[in-house]
Each structure stands twice: as structure tokens, then as C-alpha cells.
PDB file of C-alpha atoms in Angstrom:
ATOM      1  CA  UNK B 177       0.000   0.000   0.000  1.00  0.00           C
ATOM      2  CA  UNK B 178       2.865   2.355   0.767  1.00  0.00           C
ATOM      3  CA  UNK B 179       3.684   2.650  -2.954  1.00  0.00           C
ATOM      4  CA  UNK B 180       0.102   3.641  -3.694  1.00  0.00           C
ATOM      5  CA  UNK B 181      -0.640   5.703  -0.593  1.00  0.00           C
ATOM      6  CA  UNK B 182      -0.797   8.916  -2.633  1.00  0.00           C
ATOM      7  CA  UNK B 183      -3.352   7.338  -4.973  1.00  0.00           C
ATOM      8  CA  UNK B 184      -5.463   6.040  -2.093  1.00  0.00           C
ATOM      9  CA  UNK B 185      -5.461   9.370  -0.234  1.00  0.00           C
ATOM     10  CA  UNK B 186      -6.060  11.382  -3.392  1.00  0.00           C
ATOM     11  CA  UNK B 187      -8.970   9.175  -4.484  1.00  0.00           C
ATOM     12  CA  UNK B 188     -10.576   9.041  -1.034  1.00  0.00           C
ATOM     13  CA  UNK B 189     -10.194  12.759  -0.389  1.00  0.00           C
ATOM     14  CA  UNK B 190     -11.506  13.798  -3.777  1.00  0.00           C
ATOM     15  CA  UNK B 191     -14.314  11.245  -3.647  1.00  0.00           C
ATOM     16  CA  UNK B 192     -15.511  12.462  -0.249  1.00  0.00           C
ATOM     17  CA  UNK B 193     -15.214  16.129  -1.152  1.00  0.00           C
ATOM     18  CA  UNK B 194     -16.768  16.037  -4.613  1.00  0.00           C
ATOM     19  CA  UNK B 195     -19.607  13.799  -3.465  1.00  0.00           C
ATOM     20  CA  UNK B 196     -20.299  16.028  -0.489  1.00  0.00           C
ATOM     21  CA  UNK B 197     -20.094  19.007  -2.850  1.00  0.00           C
ATOM     22  CA  UNK B 198     -22.958  17.475  -4.848  1.00  0.00           C
ATOM     23  CA  UNK B 199     -24.908  16.875  -1.629  1.00  0.00           C
ATOM     24  CA  UNK B 200     -24.176  20.404  -0.394  1.00  0.00           C
ATOM     25  CA  UNK B 201     -25.121  22.110  -3.653  1.00  0.00           C
ATOM     26  CA  UNK B 202     -28.390  20.181  -3.849  1.00  0.00           C
ATOM     27  CA  UNK B 203     -29.186  20.747  -0.155  1.00  0.00           C
ATOM     28  CA  UNK B 204     -28.126  24.381  -0.371  1.00  0.00           C
ATOM     29  CA  UNK B 205     -30.427  24.954  -3.301  1.00  0.00           C
ATOM     30  CA  UNK B 206     -33.374  23.191  -1.618  1.00  0.00           C
ATOM     31  CA  UNK B 207     -33.782  20.394  -4.196  1.00  0.00           C
ATOM     32  CA  UNK B 208     -35.226  16.919  -3.501  1.00  0.00           C
ATOM     33  CA  UNK B 209     -33.222  14.090  -1.894  1.00  0.00           C
ATOM     34  CA  UNK B 210     -33.669  11.916  -5.021  1.00  0.00           C
ATOM     35  CA  UNK B 211     -31.570  14.437  -6.906  1.00  0.00           C
ATOM     36  CA  UNK B 212     -28.803  14.007  -4.319  1.00  0.00           C
ATOM     37  CA  UNK B 213     -28.681  10.276  -5.061  1.00  0.00           C
ATOM     38  CA  UNK B 214     -28.877  10.636  -8.829  1.00  0.00           C
ATOM     39  CA  UNK B 215     -26.211  13.340  -8.993  1.00  0.00           C
ATOM     40  CA  UNK B 216     -24.140  11.699  -6.242  1.00  0.00           C
ATOM     41  CA  UNK B 217     -23.918   8.295  -7.929  1.00  0.00           C
ATOM     42  CA  UNK B 218     -23.319   9.962 -11.289  1.00  0.00           C
ATOM     43  CA  UNK B 219     -20.446  11.875  -9.712  1.00  0.00           C
ATOM     44  CA  UNK B 220     -19.007   8.779  -8.037  1.00  0.00           C
ATOM     45  CA  UNK B 221     -18.833   6.745 -11.214  1.00  0.00           C
ATOM     46  CA  UNK B 222     -18.026   9.405 -13.800  1.00  0.00           C
ATOM     47  CA  UNK B 223     -15.567  11.426 -11.722  1.00  0.00           C
ATOM     48  CA  UNK B 224     -14.053   8.276 -10.204  1.00  0.00           C
ATOM     49  CA  UNK B 225     -13.442   6.817 -13.658  1.00  0.00           C
ATOM     50  CA  UNK B 226     -12.096  10.132 -14.939  1.00  0.00           C
ATOM     51  CA  UNK B 227      -9.633  10.348 -12.048  1.00  0.00           C
ATOM     52  CA  UNK B 228      -8.565   6.727 -12.495  1.00  0.00           C
ATOM     53  CA  UNK B 229      -8.049   7.156 -16.244  1.00  0.00           C
ATOM     54  CA  UNK B 230      -6.157  10.412 -15.766  1.00  0.00           C
ATOM     55  CA  UNK B 231      -4.024   8.861 -13.022  1.00  0.00           C
ATOM     56  CA  UNK B 232      -3.323   5.863 -15.282  1.00  0.00           C
ATOM     57  CA  UNK B 233      -2.171   8.107 -18.119  1.00  0.00           C
ATOM     58  CA  UNK B 234      -0.110  10.333 -15.812  1.00  0.00           C
ATOM     59  CA  UNK B 235       1.539   7.395 -14.028  1.00  0.00           C
ATOM     60  CA  UNK B 236       2.175   5.643 -17.347  1.00  0.00           C
ATOM     61  CA  UNK B 237       3.781   8.795 -18.755  1.00  0.00           C
ATOM     62  CA  UNK B 238       5.941   9.120 -15.638  1.00  0.00           C
ATOM     63  CA  UNK B 239       7.070   5.477 -15.931  1.00  0.00           C
ATOM     64  CA  UNK B 240       7.808   5.850 -19.644  1.00  0.00           C
ATOM     65  CA  UNK B 241       9.860   8.978 -19.020  1.00  0.00           C
ATOM     66  CA  UNK B 242      11.879   7.317 -16.240  1.00  0.00           C
ATOM     67  CA  UNK B 243      12.198   3.776 -17.573  1.00  0.00           C
ATOM     68  CA  UNK B 244      13.604   2.909 -21.014  1.00  0.00           C
ATOM     69  CA  UNK B 245      11.611   0.286 -22.922  1.00  0.00           C
ATOM     70  CA  UNK B 246      14.289  -2.458 -22.789  1.00  0.00           C
ATOM     71  CA  UNK B 247      15.199  -2.135 -19.106  1.00  0.00           C
ATOM     72  CA  UNK B 248      14.425  -4.229 -16.023  1.00  0.00           C
ATOM     73  CA  UNK B 249      11.737  -1.786 -14.907  1.00  0.00           C
ATOM     74  CA  UNK B 250       9.610  -2.517 -18.002  1.00  0.00           C
ATOM     75  CA  UNK B 251       7.240  -4.776 -15.990  1.00  0.00           C
ATOM     76  CA  UNK B 252       6.531  -1.938 -13.533  1.00  0.00           C
ATOM     77  CA  UNK B 253       5.713   0.280 -16.507  1.00  0.00           C
ATOM     78  CA  UNK B 254       2.699  -1.929 -17.201  1.00  0.00           C
ATOM     79  CA  UNK B 255       1.517  -2.964 -13.731  1.00  0.00           C
ATOM     80  CA  UNK B 256       2.167   0.292 -11.849  1.00  0.00           C
ATOM     81  CA  UNK B 257      -0.236   2.536 -13.761  1.00  0.00           C
ATOM     82  CA  UNK B 258      -2.995  -0.097 -13.739  1.00  0.00           C
ATOM     83  CA  UNK B 259      -2.713  -0.680  -9.998  1.00  0.00           C
ATOM     84  CA  UNK B 260      -2.604   3.081  -9.360  1.00  0.00           C
ATOM     85  CA  UNK B 261      -5.794   3.525 -11.410  1.00  0.00           C
ATOM     86  CA  UNK B 262      -7.584   0.707  -9.569  1.00  0.00           C
ATOM     87  CA  UNK B 263      -6.536   2.099  -6.170  1.00  0.00           C
ATOM     88  CA  UNK B 264      -7.679   5.625  -6.981  1.00  0.00           C
ATOM     89  CA  UNK B 265     -11.008   4.464  -8.485  1.00  0.00           C
ATOM     90  CA  UNK B 266     -11.753   2.119  -5.580  1.00  0.00           C
ATOM     91  CA  UNK B 267     -10.987   4.648  -2.869  1.00  0.00           C
ATOM     92  CA  UNK B 268     -12.866   7.371  -4.748  1.00  0.00           C
ATOM     93  CA  UNK B 269     -16.037   5.283  -5.156  1.00  0.00           C
ATOM     94  CA  UNK B 270     -16.171   3.377  -1.878  1.00  0.00           C
ATOM     95  CA  UNK B 271     -14.974   6.036   0.533  1.00  0.00           C
ATOM     96  CA  UNK B 272     -16.455   8.834  -1.555  1.00  0.00           C
ATOM     97  CA  UNK B 273     -19.903   7.258  -1.117  1.00  0.00           C
ATOM     98  CA  UNK B 274     -19.943   8.066   2.612  1.00  0.00           C
ATOM     99  CA  UNK B 275     -21.733  11.440   2.225  1.00  0.00           C
ATOM    100  CA  UNK B 276     -24.525   9.603   0.358  1.00  0.00           C
ATOM    101  CA  UNK B 277     -25.123   6.939   3.025  1.00  0.00           C
ATOM    102  CA  UNK B 278     -27.797   8.937   4.922  1.00  0.00           C
ATOM    103  CA  UNK B 279     -29.741   9.392   1.676  1.00  0.00           C
ATOM    104  CA  UNK B 280     -29.288   5.737   0.730  1.00  0.00           C
ATOM    105  CA  UNK B 281     -30.801   4.581   4.033  1.00  0.00           C
ATOM    106  CA  UNK B 282     -33.766   6.894   3.565  1.00  0.00           C
ATOM    107  CA  UNK B 283     -33.126  10.099   5.484  1.00  0.00           C
ATOM    108  CA  UNK B 284     -34.671  13.180   3.928  1.00  0.00           C
ATOM    109  CA  UNK B 285     -34.419  16.951   4.307  1.00  0.00           C
ATOM    110  CA  UNK B 286     -32.352  18.514   7.080  1.00  0.00           C
ATOM    111  CA  UNK B 287     -31.746  15.236   8.975  1.00  0.00           C
ATOM    112  CA  UNK B 288     -30.237  13.721   5.813  1.00  0.00           C
ATOM    113  CA  UNK B 289     -28.023  16.728   5.195  1.00  0.00           C
ATOM    114  CA  UNK B 290     -26.911  16.879   8.844  1.00  0.00           C
ATOM    115  CA  UNK B 291     -26.088  13.170   8.802  1.00  0.00           C
ATOM    116  CA  UNK B 292     -24.214  13.674   5.520  1.00  0.00           C
ATOM    117  CA  UNK B 293     -22.177  16.450   7.141  1.00  0.00           C
ATOM    118  CA  UNK B 294     -21.308  14.088   9.998  1.00  0.00           C
ATOM    119  CA  UNK B 295     -20.415  11.256   7.569  1.00  0.00           C
ATOM    120  CA  UNK B 296     -18.219  13.636   5.596  1.00  0.00           C
ATOM    121  CA  UNK B 297     -16.435  14.959   8.692  1.00  0.00           C
ATOM    122  CA  UNK B 298     -15.892  11.455  10.040  1.00  0.00           C
ATOM    123  CA  UNK B 299     -14.675  10.106   6.686  1.00  0.00           C
ATOM    124  CA  UNK B 300     -12.242  12.958   6.109  1.00  0.00           C
ATOM    125  CA  UNK B 301     -10.850  12.648   9.621  1.00  0.00           C
ATOM    126  CA  UNK B 302     -10.530   8.848   9.501  1.00  0.00           C
ATOM    127  CA  UNK B 303      -8.793   8.831   6.115  1.00  0.00           C
ATOM    128  CA  UNK B 304      -6.534  11.674   7.219  1.00  0.00           C
ATOM    129  CA  UNK B 305      -5.722   9.977  10.515  1.00  0.00           C
ATOM    130  CA  UNK B 306      -4.984   6.690   8.736  1.00  0.00           C
ATOM    131  CA  UNK B 307      -2.162   8.455   6.876  1.00  0.00           C
ATOM    132  CA  UNK B 308      -0.261   8.659  10.164  1.00  0.00           C
ATOM    133  CA  UNK B 309       0.464   4.921   9.926  1.00  0.00           C
ATOM    134  CA  UNK B 310       2.614   5.640   6.876  1.00  0.00           C
ATOM    135  CA  UNK B 311       3.770   9.208   7.519  1.00  0.00           C
ATOM    136  CA  UNK B 312       4.584   8.817  11.227  1.00  0.00           C
ATOM    137  CA  UNK B 313       2.856  12.122  11.977  1.00  0.00           C
ATOM    138  CA  UNK B 314       0.322  12.322  14.779  1.00  0.00           C
ATOM    139  CA  UNK B 315      -3.125  10.822  14.239  1.00  0.00           C
ATOM    140  CA  UNK B 316      -4.934  14.010  15.229  1.00  0.00           C
ATOM    141  CA  UNK B 317      -2.683  16.313  13.201  1.00  0.00           C
ATOM    142  CA  UNK B 318      -3.104  14.138  10.098  1.00  0.00           C
ATOM    143  CA  UNK B 319      -6.847  13.769  10.644  1.00  0.00           C
ATOM    144  CA  UNK B 320      -7.500  17.451  11.227  1.00  0.00           C
ATOM    145  CA  UNK B 321      -5.299  18.479   8.305  1.00  0.00           C
ATOM    146  CA  UNK B 322      -7.446  16.504   5.882  1.00  0.00           C
ATOM    147  CA  UNK B 323     -10.629  17.597   7.653  1.00  0.00           C
ATOM    148  CA  UNK B 324      -9.736  21.278   7.289  1.00  0.00           C
ATOM    149  CA  UNK B 325      -8.815  20.992   3.607  1.00  0.00           C
ATOM    150  CA  UNK B 326     -11.984  19.038   2.841  1.00  0.00           C
ATOM    151  CA  UNK B 327     -14.116  21.252   5.073  1.00  0.00           C
ATOM    152  CA  UNK B 328     -13.171  24.404   3.185  1.00  0.00           C
ATOM    153  CA  UNK B 329     -14.205  22.782  -0.104  1.00  0.00           C
ATOM    154  CA  UNK B 330     -17.466  21.521   1.407  1.00  0.00           C
ATOM    155  CA  UNK B 331     -18.454  24.905   2.816  1.00  0.00           C
ATOM    156  CA  UNK B 332     -17.655  26.524  -0.513  1.00  0.00           C
ATOM    157  CA  UNK B 333     -19.894  24.030  -2.345  1.00  0.00           C
ATOM    158  CA  UNK B 334     -22.790  24.553   0.038  1.00  0.00           C
ATOM    159  CA  UNK B 335     -22.745  28.321  -0.383  1.00  0.00           C
ATOM    160  CA  UNK B 336     -22.470  28.046  -4.171  1.00  0.00           C
ATOM    161  CA  UNK B 337     -25.733  26.070  -4.145  1.00  0.00           C
ATOM    162  CA  UNK B 338     -27.346  28.360  -1.600  1.00  0.00           C
ATOM    163  CA  UNK B 339     -26.502  31.629  -3.365  1.00  0.00           C
ATOM    164  CA  UNK B 340     -27.146  30.233  -6.839  1.00  0.00           C
ATOM    165  CA  UNK B 341     -30.637  29.222  -5.727  1.00  0.00           C
ATOM    166  CA  UNK B 342     -31.195  32.683  -4.228  1.00  0.00           C
ATOM    167  CA  UNK B 343     -30.073  34.387  -7.445  1.00  0.00           C
ATOM    168  CA  UNK B 344     -32.324  32.202  -9.570  1.00  0.00           C
ATOM    169  CA  UNK B 345     -35.272  32.819  -7.252  1.00  0.00           C
TER     170      UNK B 345
END
């Protein structure tokens, strides 16, 4: 996992944040909970695949630039980008689904959004804290660092939905 830690963290963080952004924009604009699920699952699959494909191409390009075709690292040129893409897609989709869980189990309105906020906070903190196993930084420092970065993006998304809805009447 250590070789793909960046991919795991990047996929999980972006999955949580972009999915919560969808939830926050929809909640902020006062739209129905069904729209949260439709847009949320669309985001998980489309954005998750896009990130995985982009990561595959970027990692493949990096390997090709650093590893001549006829060298001993040629096997890593093939496997590395594929594994990186699978790791990023999996963490994006599975961990990124956490903000949708309250809507999946049937919560609606403010209780669903409040539970989604809690799921997002918990997910960001847990993923951030789990980095400490590899980085040897403190659990709380690592957890709060990721929580703050993700929290800023989440608040931004909510207010975009809120003010867009106000402007559109």
C-alpha cells in the first residue's frame, strides 16, 4: 500500500469532497433528496473513472519517461499505472460514497443533510488519521489536516448552491 498511498489518499479525499459538494449544492439549493442520489452516484462513477483514467495516463507517462523500454523496470511500466488507477477508483467510489449513506438509508431533508455532514467529517478525519500509519505524523494532526482541507471545499460548495438558488429565485 505504501507505494500507492498517494493514490489512495487522493482518491478518497476527492471522492468524499466532490460527493459532499454534490450533496451540499443540492441541499443548499433546496432540491429533492432523489436528486442528491442521482447526482451523487453519477459523480461517483463518472468522476471516479475520470480520475482513475487520468491517473493511469499520468503514471504511465511518468514510468515511460523514467524507464527505457528495454530495461528491467519494463514490468513496472505496465503494472504500476494499472494498480494506481484501480486504487484511486476504488478509494474514490467506496470512501467517496460516505456522504450519500444517509440518503441511501432513507433520510430526507435537514436530517439527511446533517447526517451527511457528519459522515463527511468522520470520513475525512478517519482517512486523514490513517495516513499517520505511513507518515509517522500524529493521528490528530493528520486527521485534522485533511478535515480542514476538505471542510473548506465543502463549505464553498454549500454556499455556491445556496446563493445560486437565491439568485435564480
